[in-house]
XYZ file of C-alpha atoms in Angstrom:
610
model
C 0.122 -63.765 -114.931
C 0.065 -67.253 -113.805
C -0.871 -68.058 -110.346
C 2.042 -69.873 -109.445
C 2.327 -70.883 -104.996
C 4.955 -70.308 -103.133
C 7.758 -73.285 -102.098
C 6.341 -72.169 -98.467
C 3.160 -73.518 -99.998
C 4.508 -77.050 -101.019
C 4.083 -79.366 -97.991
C 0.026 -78.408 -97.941
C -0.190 -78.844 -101.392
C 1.181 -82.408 -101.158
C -2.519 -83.110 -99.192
C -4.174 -79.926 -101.157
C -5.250 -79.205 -104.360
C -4.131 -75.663 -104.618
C -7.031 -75.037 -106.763
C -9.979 -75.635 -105.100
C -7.624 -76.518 -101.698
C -9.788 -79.050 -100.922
C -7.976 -82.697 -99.703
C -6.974 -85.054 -102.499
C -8.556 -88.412 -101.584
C -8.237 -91.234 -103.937
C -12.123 -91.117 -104.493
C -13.793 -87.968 -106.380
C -10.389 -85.468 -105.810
C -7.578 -88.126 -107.180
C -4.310 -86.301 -107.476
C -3.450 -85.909 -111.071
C -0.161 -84.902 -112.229
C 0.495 -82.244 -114.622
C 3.213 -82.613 -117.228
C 3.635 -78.843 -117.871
C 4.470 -77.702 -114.699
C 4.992 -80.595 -112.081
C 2.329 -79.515 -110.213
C -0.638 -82.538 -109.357
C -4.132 -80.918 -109.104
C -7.225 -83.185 -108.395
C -9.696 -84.746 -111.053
C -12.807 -82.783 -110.046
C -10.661 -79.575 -110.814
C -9.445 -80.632 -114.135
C -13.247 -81.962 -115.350
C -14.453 -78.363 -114.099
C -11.616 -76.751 -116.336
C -11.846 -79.229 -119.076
C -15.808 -79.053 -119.398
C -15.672 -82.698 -120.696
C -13.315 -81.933 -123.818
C -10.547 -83.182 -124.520
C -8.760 -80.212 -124.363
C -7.383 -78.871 -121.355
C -5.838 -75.386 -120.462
C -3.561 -75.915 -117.342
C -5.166 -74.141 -113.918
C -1.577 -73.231 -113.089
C 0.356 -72.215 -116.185
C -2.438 -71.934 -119.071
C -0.350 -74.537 -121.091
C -2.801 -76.282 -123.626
C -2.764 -80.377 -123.368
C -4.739 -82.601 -125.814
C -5.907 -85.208 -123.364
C -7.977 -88.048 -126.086
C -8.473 -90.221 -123.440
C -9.579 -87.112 -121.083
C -8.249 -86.082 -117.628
C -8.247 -89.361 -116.346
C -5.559 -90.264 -118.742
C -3.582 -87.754 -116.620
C -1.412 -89.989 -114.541
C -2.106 -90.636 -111.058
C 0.568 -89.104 -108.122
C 1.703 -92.476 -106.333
C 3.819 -90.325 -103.519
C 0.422 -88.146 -102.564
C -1.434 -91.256 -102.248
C 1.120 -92.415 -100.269
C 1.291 -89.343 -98.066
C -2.571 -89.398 -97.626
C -2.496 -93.216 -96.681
C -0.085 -92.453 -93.921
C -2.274 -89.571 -93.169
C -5.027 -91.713 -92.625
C -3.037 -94.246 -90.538
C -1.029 -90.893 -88.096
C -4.741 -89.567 -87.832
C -6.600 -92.809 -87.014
C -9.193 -92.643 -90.177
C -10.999 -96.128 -91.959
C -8.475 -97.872 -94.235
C -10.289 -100.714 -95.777
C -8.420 -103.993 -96.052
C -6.588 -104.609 -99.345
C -6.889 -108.379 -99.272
C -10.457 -109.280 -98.123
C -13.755 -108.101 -100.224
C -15.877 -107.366 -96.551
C -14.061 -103.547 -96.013
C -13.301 -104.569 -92.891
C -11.173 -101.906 -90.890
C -7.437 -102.294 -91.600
C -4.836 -103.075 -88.459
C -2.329 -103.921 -90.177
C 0.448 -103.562 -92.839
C 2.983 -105.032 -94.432
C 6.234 -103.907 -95.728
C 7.245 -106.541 -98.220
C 3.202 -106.925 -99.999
C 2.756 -103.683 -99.136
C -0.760 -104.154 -98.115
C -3.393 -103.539 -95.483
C -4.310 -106.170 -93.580
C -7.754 -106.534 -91.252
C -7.067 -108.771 -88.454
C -8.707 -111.951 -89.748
C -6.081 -111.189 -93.245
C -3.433 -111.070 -91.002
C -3.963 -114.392 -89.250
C -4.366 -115.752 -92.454
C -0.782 -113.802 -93.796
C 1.123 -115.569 -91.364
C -0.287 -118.953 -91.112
C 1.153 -118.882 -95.017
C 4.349 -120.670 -95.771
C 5.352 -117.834 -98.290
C 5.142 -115.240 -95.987
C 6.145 -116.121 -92.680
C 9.041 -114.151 -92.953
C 7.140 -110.984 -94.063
C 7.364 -108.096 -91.724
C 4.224 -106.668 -90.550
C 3.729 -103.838 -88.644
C 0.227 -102.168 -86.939
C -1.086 -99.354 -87.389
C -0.109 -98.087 -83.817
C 3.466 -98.571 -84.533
C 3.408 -97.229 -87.640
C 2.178 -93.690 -86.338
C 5.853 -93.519 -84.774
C 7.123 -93.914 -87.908
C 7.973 -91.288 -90.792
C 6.338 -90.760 -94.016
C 9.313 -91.607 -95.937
C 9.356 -95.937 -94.455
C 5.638 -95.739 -95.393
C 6.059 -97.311 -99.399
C 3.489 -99.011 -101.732
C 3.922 -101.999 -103.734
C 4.525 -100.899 -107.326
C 3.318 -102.590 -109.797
C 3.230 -103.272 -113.830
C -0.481 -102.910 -114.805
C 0.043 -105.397 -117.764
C 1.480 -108.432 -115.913
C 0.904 -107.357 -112.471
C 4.306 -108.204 -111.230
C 6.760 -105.708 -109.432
C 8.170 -102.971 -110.948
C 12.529 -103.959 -110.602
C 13.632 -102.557 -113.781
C 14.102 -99.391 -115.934
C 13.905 -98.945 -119.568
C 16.428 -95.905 -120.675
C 14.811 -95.983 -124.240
C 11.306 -95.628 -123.464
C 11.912 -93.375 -119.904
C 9.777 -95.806 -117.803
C 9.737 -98.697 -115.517
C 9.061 -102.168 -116.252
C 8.568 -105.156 -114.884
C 10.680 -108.744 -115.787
C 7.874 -109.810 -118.252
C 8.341 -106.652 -120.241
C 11.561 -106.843 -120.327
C 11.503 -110.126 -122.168
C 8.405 -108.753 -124.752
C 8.043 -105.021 -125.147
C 11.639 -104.005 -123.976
C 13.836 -106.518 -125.150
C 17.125 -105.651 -125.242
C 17.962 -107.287 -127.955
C 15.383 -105.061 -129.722
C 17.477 -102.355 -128.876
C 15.744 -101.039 -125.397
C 18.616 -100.410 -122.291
C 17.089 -101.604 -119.563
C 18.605 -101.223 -116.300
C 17.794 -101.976 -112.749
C 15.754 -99.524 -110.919
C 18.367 -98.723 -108.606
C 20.838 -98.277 -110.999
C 18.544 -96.144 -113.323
C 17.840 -94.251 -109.987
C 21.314 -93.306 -109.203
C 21.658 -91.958 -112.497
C 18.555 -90.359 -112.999
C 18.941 -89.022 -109.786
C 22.043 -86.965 -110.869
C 20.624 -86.046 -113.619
C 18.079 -84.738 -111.908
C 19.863 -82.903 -108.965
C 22.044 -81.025 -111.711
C 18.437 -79.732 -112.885
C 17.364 -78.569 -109.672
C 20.366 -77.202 -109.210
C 20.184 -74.956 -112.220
C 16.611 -74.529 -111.850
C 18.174 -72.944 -108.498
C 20.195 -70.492 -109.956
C 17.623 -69.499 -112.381
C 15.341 -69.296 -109.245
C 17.643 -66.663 -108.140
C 17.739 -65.006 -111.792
C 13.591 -64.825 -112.312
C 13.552 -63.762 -108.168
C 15.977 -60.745 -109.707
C 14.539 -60.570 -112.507
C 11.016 -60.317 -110.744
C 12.744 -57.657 -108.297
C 14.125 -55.520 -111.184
C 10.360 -55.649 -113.053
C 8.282 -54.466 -110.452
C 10.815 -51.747 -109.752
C 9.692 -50.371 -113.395
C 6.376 -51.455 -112.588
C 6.804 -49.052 -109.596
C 8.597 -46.464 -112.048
C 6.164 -46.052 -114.079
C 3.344 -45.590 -112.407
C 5.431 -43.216 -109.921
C 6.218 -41.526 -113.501
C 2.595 -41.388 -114.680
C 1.486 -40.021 -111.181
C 4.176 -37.552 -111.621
C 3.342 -36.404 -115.016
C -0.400 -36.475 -113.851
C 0.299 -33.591 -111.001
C 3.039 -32.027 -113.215
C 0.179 -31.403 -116.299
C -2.622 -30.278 -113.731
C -0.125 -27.861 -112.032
C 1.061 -26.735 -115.572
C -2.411 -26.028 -116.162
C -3.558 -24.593 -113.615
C -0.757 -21.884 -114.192
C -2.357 -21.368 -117.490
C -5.833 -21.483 -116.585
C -4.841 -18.647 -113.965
C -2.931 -16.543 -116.624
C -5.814 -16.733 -118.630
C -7.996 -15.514 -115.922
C -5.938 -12.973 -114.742
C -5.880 -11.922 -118.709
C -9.906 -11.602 -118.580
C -9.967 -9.900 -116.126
C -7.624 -7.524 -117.311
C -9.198 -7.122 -120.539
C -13.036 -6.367 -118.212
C -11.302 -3.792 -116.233
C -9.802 -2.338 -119.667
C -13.056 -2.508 -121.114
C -14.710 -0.441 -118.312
C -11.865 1.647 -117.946
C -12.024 3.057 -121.695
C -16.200 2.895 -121.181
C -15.781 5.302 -118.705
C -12.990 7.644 -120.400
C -15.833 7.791 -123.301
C -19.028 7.963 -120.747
C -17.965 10.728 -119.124
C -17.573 13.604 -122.084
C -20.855 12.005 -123.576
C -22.661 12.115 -120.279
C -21.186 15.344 -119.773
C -22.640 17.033 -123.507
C -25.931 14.874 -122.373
C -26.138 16.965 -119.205
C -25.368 19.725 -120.602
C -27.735 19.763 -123.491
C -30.345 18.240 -121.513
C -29.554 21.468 -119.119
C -30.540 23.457 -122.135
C -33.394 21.537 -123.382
C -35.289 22.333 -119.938
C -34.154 25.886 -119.473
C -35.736 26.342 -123.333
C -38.436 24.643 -122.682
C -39.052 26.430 -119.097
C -38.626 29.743 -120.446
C -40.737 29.702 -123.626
C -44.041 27.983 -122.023
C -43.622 31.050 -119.028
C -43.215 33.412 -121.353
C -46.425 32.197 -123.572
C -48.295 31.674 -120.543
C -47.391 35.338 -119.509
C -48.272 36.921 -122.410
C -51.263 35.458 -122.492
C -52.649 36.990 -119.275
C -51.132 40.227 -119.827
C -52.677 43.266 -121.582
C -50.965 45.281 -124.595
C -48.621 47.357 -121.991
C -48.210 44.598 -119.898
C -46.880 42.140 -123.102
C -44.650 45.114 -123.634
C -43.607 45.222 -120.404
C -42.899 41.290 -120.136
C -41.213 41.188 -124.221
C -39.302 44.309 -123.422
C -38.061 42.643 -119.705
C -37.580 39.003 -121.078
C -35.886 39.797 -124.160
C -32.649 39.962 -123.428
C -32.917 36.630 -121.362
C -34.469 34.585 -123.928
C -31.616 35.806 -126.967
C -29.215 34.900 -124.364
C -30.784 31.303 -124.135
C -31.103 30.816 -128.162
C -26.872 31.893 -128.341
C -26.136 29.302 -125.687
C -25.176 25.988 -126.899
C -24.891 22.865 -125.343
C -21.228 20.894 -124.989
C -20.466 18.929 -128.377
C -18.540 15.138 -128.176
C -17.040 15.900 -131.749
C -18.369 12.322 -132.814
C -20.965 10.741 -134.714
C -21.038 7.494 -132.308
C -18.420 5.777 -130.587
C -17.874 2.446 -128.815
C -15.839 -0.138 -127.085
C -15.066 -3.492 -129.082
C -12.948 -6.580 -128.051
C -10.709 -7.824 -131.027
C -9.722 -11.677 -130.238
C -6.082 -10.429 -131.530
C -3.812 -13.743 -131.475
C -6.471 -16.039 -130.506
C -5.986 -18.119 -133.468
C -2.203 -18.342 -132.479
C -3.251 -19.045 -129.277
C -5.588 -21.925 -130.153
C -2.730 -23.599 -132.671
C -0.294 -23.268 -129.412
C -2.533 -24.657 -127.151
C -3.213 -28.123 -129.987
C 0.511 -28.884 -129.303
C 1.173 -27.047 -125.468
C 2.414 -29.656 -123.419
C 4.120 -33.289 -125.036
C 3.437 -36.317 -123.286
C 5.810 -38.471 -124.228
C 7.153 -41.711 -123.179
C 10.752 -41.879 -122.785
C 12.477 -45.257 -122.924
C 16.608 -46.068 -121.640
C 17.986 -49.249 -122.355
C 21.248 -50.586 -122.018
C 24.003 -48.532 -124.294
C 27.850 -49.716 -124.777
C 29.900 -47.666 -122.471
C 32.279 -45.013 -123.916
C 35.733 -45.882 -122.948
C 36.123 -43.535 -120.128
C 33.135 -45.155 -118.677
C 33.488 -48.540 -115.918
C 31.410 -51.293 -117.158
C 29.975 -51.123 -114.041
C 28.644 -47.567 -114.564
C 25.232 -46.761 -115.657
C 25.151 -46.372 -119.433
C 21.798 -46.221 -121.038
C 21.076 -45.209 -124.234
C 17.871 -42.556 -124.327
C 14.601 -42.846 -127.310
C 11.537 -41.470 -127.297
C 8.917 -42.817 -128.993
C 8.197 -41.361 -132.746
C 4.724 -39.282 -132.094
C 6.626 -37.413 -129.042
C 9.265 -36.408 -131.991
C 6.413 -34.911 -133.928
C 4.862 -32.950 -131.199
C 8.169 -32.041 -130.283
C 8.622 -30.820 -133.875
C 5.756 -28.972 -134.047
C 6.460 -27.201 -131.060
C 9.991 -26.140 -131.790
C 8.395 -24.656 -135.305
C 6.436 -22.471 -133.247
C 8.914 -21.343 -130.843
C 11.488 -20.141 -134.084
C 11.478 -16.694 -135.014
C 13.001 -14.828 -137.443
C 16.406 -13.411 -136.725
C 18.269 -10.862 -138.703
C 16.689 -10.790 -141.956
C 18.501 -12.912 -143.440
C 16.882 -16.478 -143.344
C 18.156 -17.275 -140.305
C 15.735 -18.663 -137.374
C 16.001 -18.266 -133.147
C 15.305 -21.067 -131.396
C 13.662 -20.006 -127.748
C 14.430 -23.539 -125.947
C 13.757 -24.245 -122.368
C 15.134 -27.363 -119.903
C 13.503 -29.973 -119.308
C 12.509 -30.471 -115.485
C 11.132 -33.652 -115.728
C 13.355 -36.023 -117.167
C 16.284 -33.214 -115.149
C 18.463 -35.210 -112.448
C 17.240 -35.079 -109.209
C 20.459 -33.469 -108.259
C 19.827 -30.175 -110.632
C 17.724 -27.569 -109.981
C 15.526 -26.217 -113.220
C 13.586 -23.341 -113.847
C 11.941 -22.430 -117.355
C 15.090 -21.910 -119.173
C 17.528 -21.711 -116.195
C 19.273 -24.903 -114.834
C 21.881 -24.846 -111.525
C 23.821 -27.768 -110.134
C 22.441 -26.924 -106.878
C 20.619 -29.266 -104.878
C 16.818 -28.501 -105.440
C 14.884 -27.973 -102.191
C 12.132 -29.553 -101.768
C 13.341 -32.574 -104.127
C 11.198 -32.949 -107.110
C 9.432 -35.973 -107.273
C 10.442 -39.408 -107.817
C 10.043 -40.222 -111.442
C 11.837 -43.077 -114.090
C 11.546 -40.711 -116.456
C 14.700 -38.336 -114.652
C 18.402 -39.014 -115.815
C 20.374 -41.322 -113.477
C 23.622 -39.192 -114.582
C 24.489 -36.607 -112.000
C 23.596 -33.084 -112.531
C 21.979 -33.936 -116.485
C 19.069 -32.090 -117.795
C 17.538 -32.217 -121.898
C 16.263 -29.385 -123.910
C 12.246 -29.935 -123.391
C 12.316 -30.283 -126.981
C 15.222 -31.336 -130.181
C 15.896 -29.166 -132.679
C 14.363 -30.392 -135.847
C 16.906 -28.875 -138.836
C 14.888 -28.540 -141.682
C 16.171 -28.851 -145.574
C 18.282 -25.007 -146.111
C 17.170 -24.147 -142.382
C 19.790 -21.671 -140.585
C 18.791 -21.931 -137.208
C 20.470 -20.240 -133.910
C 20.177 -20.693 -130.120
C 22.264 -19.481 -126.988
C 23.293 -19.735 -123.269
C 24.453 -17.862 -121.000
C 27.027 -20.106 -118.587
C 28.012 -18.673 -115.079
C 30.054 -20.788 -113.514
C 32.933 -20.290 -109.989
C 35.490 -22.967 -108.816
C 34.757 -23.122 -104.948
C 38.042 -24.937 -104.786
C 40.578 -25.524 -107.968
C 39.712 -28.812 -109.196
C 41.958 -31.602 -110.608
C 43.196 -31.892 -114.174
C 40.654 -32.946 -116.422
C 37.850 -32.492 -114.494
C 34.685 -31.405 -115.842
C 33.244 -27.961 -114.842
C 30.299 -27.808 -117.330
C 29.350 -29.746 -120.459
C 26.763 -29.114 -123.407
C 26.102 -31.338 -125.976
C 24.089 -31.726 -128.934
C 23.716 -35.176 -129.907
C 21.155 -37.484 -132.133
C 22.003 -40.397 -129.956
C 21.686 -39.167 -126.473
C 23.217 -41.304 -123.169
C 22.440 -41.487 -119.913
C 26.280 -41.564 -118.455
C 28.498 -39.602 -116.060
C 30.904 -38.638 -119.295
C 29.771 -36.500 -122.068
C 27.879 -37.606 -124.743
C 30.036 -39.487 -127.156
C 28.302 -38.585 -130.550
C 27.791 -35.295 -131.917
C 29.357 -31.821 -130.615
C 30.456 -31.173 -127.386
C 31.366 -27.556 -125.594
C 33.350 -28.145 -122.751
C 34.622 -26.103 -120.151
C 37.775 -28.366 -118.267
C 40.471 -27.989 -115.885
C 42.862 -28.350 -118.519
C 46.088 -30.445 -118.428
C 47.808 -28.988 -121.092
C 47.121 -25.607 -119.886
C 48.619 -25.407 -116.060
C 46.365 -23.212 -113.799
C 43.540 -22.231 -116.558
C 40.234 -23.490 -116.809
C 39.743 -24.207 -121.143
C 36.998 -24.495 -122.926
C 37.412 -27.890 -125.164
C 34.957 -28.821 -128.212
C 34.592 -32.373 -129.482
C 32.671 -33.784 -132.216
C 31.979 -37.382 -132.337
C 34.728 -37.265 -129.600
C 37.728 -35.755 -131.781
C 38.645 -32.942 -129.896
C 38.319 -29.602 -132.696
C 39.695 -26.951 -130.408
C 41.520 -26.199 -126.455
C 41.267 -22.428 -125.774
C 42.491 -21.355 -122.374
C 39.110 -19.115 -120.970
C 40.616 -18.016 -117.030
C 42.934 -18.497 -114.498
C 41.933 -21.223 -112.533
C 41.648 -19.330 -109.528
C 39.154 -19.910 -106.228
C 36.073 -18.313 -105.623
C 36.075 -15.819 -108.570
C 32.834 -16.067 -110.730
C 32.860 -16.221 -114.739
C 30.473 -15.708 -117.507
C 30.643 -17.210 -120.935
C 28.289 -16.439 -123.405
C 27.847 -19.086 -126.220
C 26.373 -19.167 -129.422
C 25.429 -22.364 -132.194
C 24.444 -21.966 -135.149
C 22.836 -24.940 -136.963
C 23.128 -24.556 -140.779
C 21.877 -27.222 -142.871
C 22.706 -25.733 -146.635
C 26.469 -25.894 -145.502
C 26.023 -28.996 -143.043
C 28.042 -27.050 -140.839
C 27.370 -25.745 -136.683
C 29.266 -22.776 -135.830
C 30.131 -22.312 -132.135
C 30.856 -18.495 -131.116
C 31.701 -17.374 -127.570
C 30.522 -13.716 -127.663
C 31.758 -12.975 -124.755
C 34.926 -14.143 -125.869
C 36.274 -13.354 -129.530
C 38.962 -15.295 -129.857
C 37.177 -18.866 -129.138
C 35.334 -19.488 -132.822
C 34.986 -23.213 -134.025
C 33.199 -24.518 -137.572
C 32.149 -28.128 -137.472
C 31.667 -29.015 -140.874
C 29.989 -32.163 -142.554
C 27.287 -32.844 -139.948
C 24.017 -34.328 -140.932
C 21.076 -32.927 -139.658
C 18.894 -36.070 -140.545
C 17.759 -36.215 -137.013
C 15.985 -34.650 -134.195
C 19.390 -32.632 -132.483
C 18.319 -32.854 -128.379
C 20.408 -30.320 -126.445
C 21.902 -31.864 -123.576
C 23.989 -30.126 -120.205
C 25.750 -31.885 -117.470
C 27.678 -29.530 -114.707
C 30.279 -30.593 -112.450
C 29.770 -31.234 -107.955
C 28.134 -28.639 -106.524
C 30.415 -28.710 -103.430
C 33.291 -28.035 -105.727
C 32.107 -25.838 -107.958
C 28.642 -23.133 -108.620
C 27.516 -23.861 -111.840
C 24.239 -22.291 -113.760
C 22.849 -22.313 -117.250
C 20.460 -19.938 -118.885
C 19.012 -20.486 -122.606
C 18.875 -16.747 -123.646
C 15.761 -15.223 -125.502
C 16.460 -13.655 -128.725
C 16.064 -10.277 -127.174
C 19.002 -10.913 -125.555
C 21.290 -11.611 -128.489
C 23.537 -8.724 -129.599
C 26.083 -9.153 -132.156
């Protein structure tokens, strides 16, 4: 961006080079005007930017000038070296004398040569015939005096005579020699006085400034407008920052709370197999001493005793050790068991997670408004950018699942919550026109349109595809509304808008305060806004709530969408010849919340019953 100053700035950079801000002087820092942007920066600036070529890229707007001769051939501001001669004089500073070749201290000036005079000069300036009648004027009184009577002698730098006239065909002044050689009118040059060519020019250039105004005021809009999106989207990438680390964080926690599930399920089906087989272990280790025990006393007894005494002990022990050799110890009925973890679904899992979550960038520019919309209404036409569309294909082929058996696909959709309005409330695959407490946060990604949320993702229709989706609408009249007035609206549209009206292309379920039915709330259906069908639904009475279940079903082998209300029979519609070239994005609008309680649920397909 260039680093254009203020007009606050001007008056110090008349004295300042607003490069380096050092003072122009007409010495090492001579202020040299730039033709790009009629700014005058000083010589030892331009030589440092230049680096002795004779190319130059401009300090202030990075315009590139081929300067042969250099910077030098940059001309020279006259008014700044006026200003800093005046300076000089206001301040008390050394002006050297103009007419003597000592540099004696100027005292002196005057008006009609236009040059500094030391005191011995200005002796000699009056004593001359010729300019006796010159005014001169001393430094002292010229510090009362402002800027603007402070003027140089200009001259031509060819015949060094003043500069009285102005040639139209070559844009410069001249002096009366050049007239008469190098702008000869009867050469074709218009040559003019200079005040003449001043008055003129000087319209000429006040109806530029003028516009330059007014543009001013446009690029200061413009400027406004700008860093408002600036602002937008970084307030939309914060936004989608905290919304992705929250979203995760959710899932990291599911998954945690799924491990350690699965650790407790592995050590609760350990122990249900531990504790027969520790069990049959006791128990047979039980045994194994008791055998053990009994057969080394036994030996050992026999061994000390005599023939009666062996009798004695075989005859007494027998029955003990024949009750030991029956006894058996508890069986598992199993060769080996154990406890295994099957990664069931990880694979699904893993191809879910490759495409969970879509950033995508979402763009609204300026849309013609339907016909029921004001010119002066937002209208804004809504795109997202093409690798959003494939993510947001690839995740609505992995949220379709068979339905019926008979090549037909469910579509398990949710809303969108942040591109929703700020004025609707949205949860998963629920959406309210209730004011959402605490507000969700600021984003230029949300809809403008009151109470307007899109499906997270469109429905991609593939080649022979049936697929199906549904809501469930409950919706109450707090007080009965106008004819004509909107209760609830879903749409689903290739060409989405951002507008207080429903969308104008594509098919439109509507549920109205009808005019054509008195006292009955309709439901209306549009396509490409020809109304298909008016079906009264309910009286249009206060305070009594009203569900509507609704069907679509997108088929593209017949290029046709079939709208069913379950809950109500008689209100069937067919759209036939739609294209399903493009992504279909599902969009709702409701009507005021202080008129009416409106909510929106995007049913699973356990919840469809036909």
């Amino acid at each position: 961006m260039s680093d254009y100053v203020s007009a606050s700035a001007i008056k110090d950079l008349l004295t300042e080079c607003p490069i380096c801000t050092e003072h122009f002087d007409e010495a090492r820092r001579t202020p040299r005007r730039m033709p790009c942007c009629v700014q005058s920066i000083c010589q030892a600036c331009l030589e440092t930017y230049s680096k002795g070529l004779p190319t130059l890229s401009c300090p202030m707007c990075r315009h590139q000038h081929n300067l042969p001769g250099g910077v030098k051939s940059l001309p020279k501001e006259p008014i700044i070296l006026r200003i800093l001669d005046h300076l000089k004089i206001v301040k008390g500073l050394h002006l050297p004398c103009t007419n003597c070749s000592d540099g004696n201290p100027a005292m002196s000036r005057c008006d009609d040569c236009c040059v500094f005079l030391c005191q011995e000069c200005l002796n000699a300036h009056k004593r001359l015939q010729s300019m006796r009648d010159h005014q001169t004027v001393s430094f002292d009184d010229m510090r009362e005096r402002p800027v603007e009577s402070f003027r140089r002698l200009h001259k031509c730098t060819q015949h060094h005579q003043p500069l009285q006239f102005y040639c139209h065909t070559c844009d410069q002044t001249v002096c009366v020699s050049c007239t008469v050689v190098e702008h000869d009118k009867g050469s074709g040059h218009n040559v003019v006085s200079v005040e003449n060519a001043h008055e003129s020019k000087a319209v000429e250039n006040e109806d530029v400034l003028q516009r330059l105004d007014e543009k001013g005021i446009a690029l200061e809009k413009a400027a406004k407008d700008l860093q408002k999106k600036c602002d937008g989207i970084k307030s939309s990438r914060s936004t989608a920052k905290d919304e992705i680390n929250k979203a995760f964080t959710h899932l990291m926690e599911a998954l945690q709370q799924r491990k350690t599930i699965m650790l407790s399920e592995v050590d609760r089906r350990s122990d249900e197999a531990l504790k027969p087989t520790e069990e049959a272990l006791d128990s047979t280790v039980t045994l194994l001493t008791k055998v053990k025990s009994s057969t080394e006393y036994t030996r050992q007894m026999r061994g000390k005793a005599d023939k009666i005494e062996d009798l004695q002990v075989m005859g007494s022990s027998a029955a003990s050790l024949n009750s030991i050799l029956a006894e058996t110890p508890k069986d598992v009925g199993f060769v080996r068991i154990g406890i295994s973890f099957v990664s069931a679904c990880f694979k699904k899992i893993t191809s879910l997670m490759q495409i969970a979550g879509i950033v995508r960038v979402v763009s609204f520019s300026p849309a013609k408004s339907p016909d029921n919309v004001p010119l002066n209404k937002i209208c804004n036409s809504i795109t997202l950018d093409e690798g959003t569309l494939e993510q947001a294909a690839a995740a609505e082929y992995m949220n379709l699942e068979p339905f019926g058996g008979s090549g037909m696909y469910y579509a398990d959709l949710e809303w969108d919550s942040s591109t929703a309005s700020a004025l609707a409330t949205v949860s998963g695959s629920v959406v309210t026109n209730k004011m959402p407490l605490p507000p969700p946060p600021a984003s230029s990604c949300r809809l403008q349109s009151n109470r307007h949320v899109l499906a997270s993702t469109p429905l991609v229709v593939g080649k022979g595809q049936r697929i199906m989706c549904a809501m469930r609408v409950t919706f109450s009249v707090i007080k009965p509304e106008q004819k004509d007035k909107i209760i609830f609206d879903v749409a689903f549209t290739h060409s989405p808008i951002e507008a207080n009206t429903s969308q104008p292309v594509g098919l439109s379920v509507t549920i109205v305060t009808c005019s054509n039915h008195d006292e009955y709330l309709c439901i209306k259906m549009y396509y490409n806004n020809e109304c298909l069908s008016d079906n009264t639904l309910t009286p249009n009475n206060p305070d009594t709530s009203h569900t509507l279940d609704i069907c679509f079903i997108l088929d593209e082998a017949k290029n046709t969408i079939h709208v069913l209300a379950i809950s109500h029979p008689r209100v069937v519609t067919k759209v036939p010849e739609v294209m399903f070239r493009d992504p279909l994005w599902l969009v709702m609008s409701s009507g005021l919340n202080r008129n009416t309680r409106v909510s929106c649920e995007l049913l699973p397909k356990s919840a469809i019953d036909f």
